[in-house]
Amino acid sequence: MPETVPILQPELHRMSGGEIDGLLKESLVSLRQLITAEPDVFQLLDLTPLDEAQPDGRWLYFIEAPFATFPRYVIGETDVENKLPTVVFQSGAEWSAVDYWITLTRPIQ
């Protein structure tokens, strides 16, 4: 099986710099554990809050599913307790999912 692109940054740092702390860190760690415990999740590739000012709100997730075919990569939105997940994108191709994730999380202003 080919290796996936490690999009998720080291546990307590962001690509934009600065450490994650407080409620944002607690929410990140808790939600990461909930998502990776799901049976349809092979690997959590990235996780980011929709609004860093509200870390107890909605989060975007990017996972690799254990399926050999479609949908291998899933991007969605969920609450901090992972009780209301919504799939927004599915793809069998990693490049397509990565492209969508980058477009979603880093829109051109």
Coordinates of C-alpha atoms in Angstrom, one line a residue:
M1 CA 0.0 0.0 0.0
P2 CA 1.5 3.4 -0.9
E3 CA 2.3 5.8 1.9
T4 CA -0.1 8.8 2.3
V5 CA 1.0 12.4 2.4
P6 CA 1.3 13.3 6.1
I7 CA -0.8 16.5 6.2
L8 CA -1.4 16.5 9.9
Q9 CA 1.3 18.6 11.6
P10 CA 3.1 17.6 14.8
E11 CA 0.7 17.2 17.7
L12 CA 0.9 20.7 19.2
H13 CA 2.0 22.9 16.3
R14 CA 0.3 24.5 13.3
M15 CA 1.7 25.2 9.8
S16 CA 1.1 28.9 10.4
G17 CA 3.3 28.7 13.5
G18 CA 2.6 29.0 17.2
E19 CA 1.7 26.4 19.8
I20 CA -1.9 25.2 20.3
D21 CA -3.1 25.7 23.8
G22 CA -6.1 26.0 26.1
L23 CA -9.5 24.9 24.9
L24 CA -8.3 24.5 21.3
K25 CA -5.7 22.0 22.4
E26 CA -8.2 20.1 24.5
S27 CA -10.8 20.0 21.7
L28 CA -8.1 18.9 19.2
V29 CA -6.8 16.0 21.4
S30 CA -10.3 14.8 22.3
L31 CA -11.8 15.0 18.8
R32 CA -8.7 13.3 17.4
Q33 CA -9.2 10.3 19.8
L34 CA -12.9 10.1 18.9
I35 CA -12.4 10.1 15.2
T36 CA -9.5 7.6 15.2
A37 CA -11.6 5.2 17.3
E38 CA -14.2 5.0 14.5
P39 CA -14.1 1.7 12.6
D40 CA -14.3 3.4 9.2
V41 CA -11.2 5.5 9.9
F42 CA -7.8 4.0 8.8
Q43 CA -5.9 7.3 9.4
L44 CA -6.7 10.8 10.4
L45 CA -4.8 13.0 8.0
D46 CA -5.8 16.4 9.2
L47 CA -8.1 18.2 11.6
T48 CA -8.8 21.9 12.0
P49 CA -11.5 24.0 13.6
L50 CA -13.8 26.0 11.3
D51 CA -13.2 29.0 13.6
E52 CA -10.3 29.0 16.0
A53 CA -12.1 31.5 18.2
Q54 CA -14.7 28.8 18.8
P55 CA -12.9 25.5 19.3
D56 CA -16.0 23.9 20.8
G57 CA -17.8 24.5 17.5
R58 CA -17.6 22.7 14.2
W59 CA -14.3 21.1 12.9
L60 CA -13.1 20.0 9.5
Y61 CA -11.6 16.5 9.3
F62 CA -9.7 14.7 6.5
I63 CA -9.5 10.9 6.9
E64 CA -8.3 7.9 5.0
A65 CA -10.8 5.1 5.1
P66 CA -9.8 1.4 5.2
F67 CA -11.4 0.7 1.8
A68 CA -9.2 -0.3 -1.1
T69 CA -11.5 1.6 -3.5
F70 CA -14.0 4.4 -3.3
P71 CA -14.3 6.3 -1.0
R72 CA -10.7 6.0 0.1
Y73 CA -10.4 9.6 1.3
V74 CA -13.2 11.5 3.0
I75 CA -13.4 15.2 4.0
G76 CA -16.1 16.3 6.4
E77 CA -17.3 18.5 9.1
T78 CA -18.2 17.5 12.6
D79 CA -18.9 18.8 16.1
V80 CA -16.4 18.6 19.0
E81 CA -18.1 15.4 20.2
N82 CA -18.2 13.8 16.8
K83 CA -22.0 13.2 17.1
L84 CA -23.0 15.1 14.0
P85 CA -20.5 14.4 11.2
T86 CA -21.3 15.5 7.7
V87 CA -19.3 14.3 4.6
V88 CA -18.5 17.1 2.2
F89 CA -16.1 15.4 -0.2
Q90 CA -15.2 11.8 -1.1
S91 CA -12.5 10.6 -3.5
G92 CA -10.6 7.4 -4.4
A93 CA -7.6 9.5 -5.4
E94 CA -5.3 11.0 -2.8
W95 CA -4.2 13.9 -5.0
S96 CA -7.8 15.0 -5.5
A97 CA -8.6 14.8 -1.8
V98 CA -5.5 16.8 -0.9
D99 CA -6.3 19.4 -3.5
Y100 CA -9.8 19.8 -2.2
W101 CA -8.6 20.0 1.5
I102 CA -6.1 22.7 0.6
T103 CA -8.7 24.7 -1.3
L104 CA -11.1 24.3 1.7
T105 CA -8.7 25.2 4.5
R106 CA -6.6 27.8 2.7
P107 CA -9.0 29.7 0.4
I108 CA -7.5 32.5 -1.8
Q109 CA -8.6 35.8 -0.3

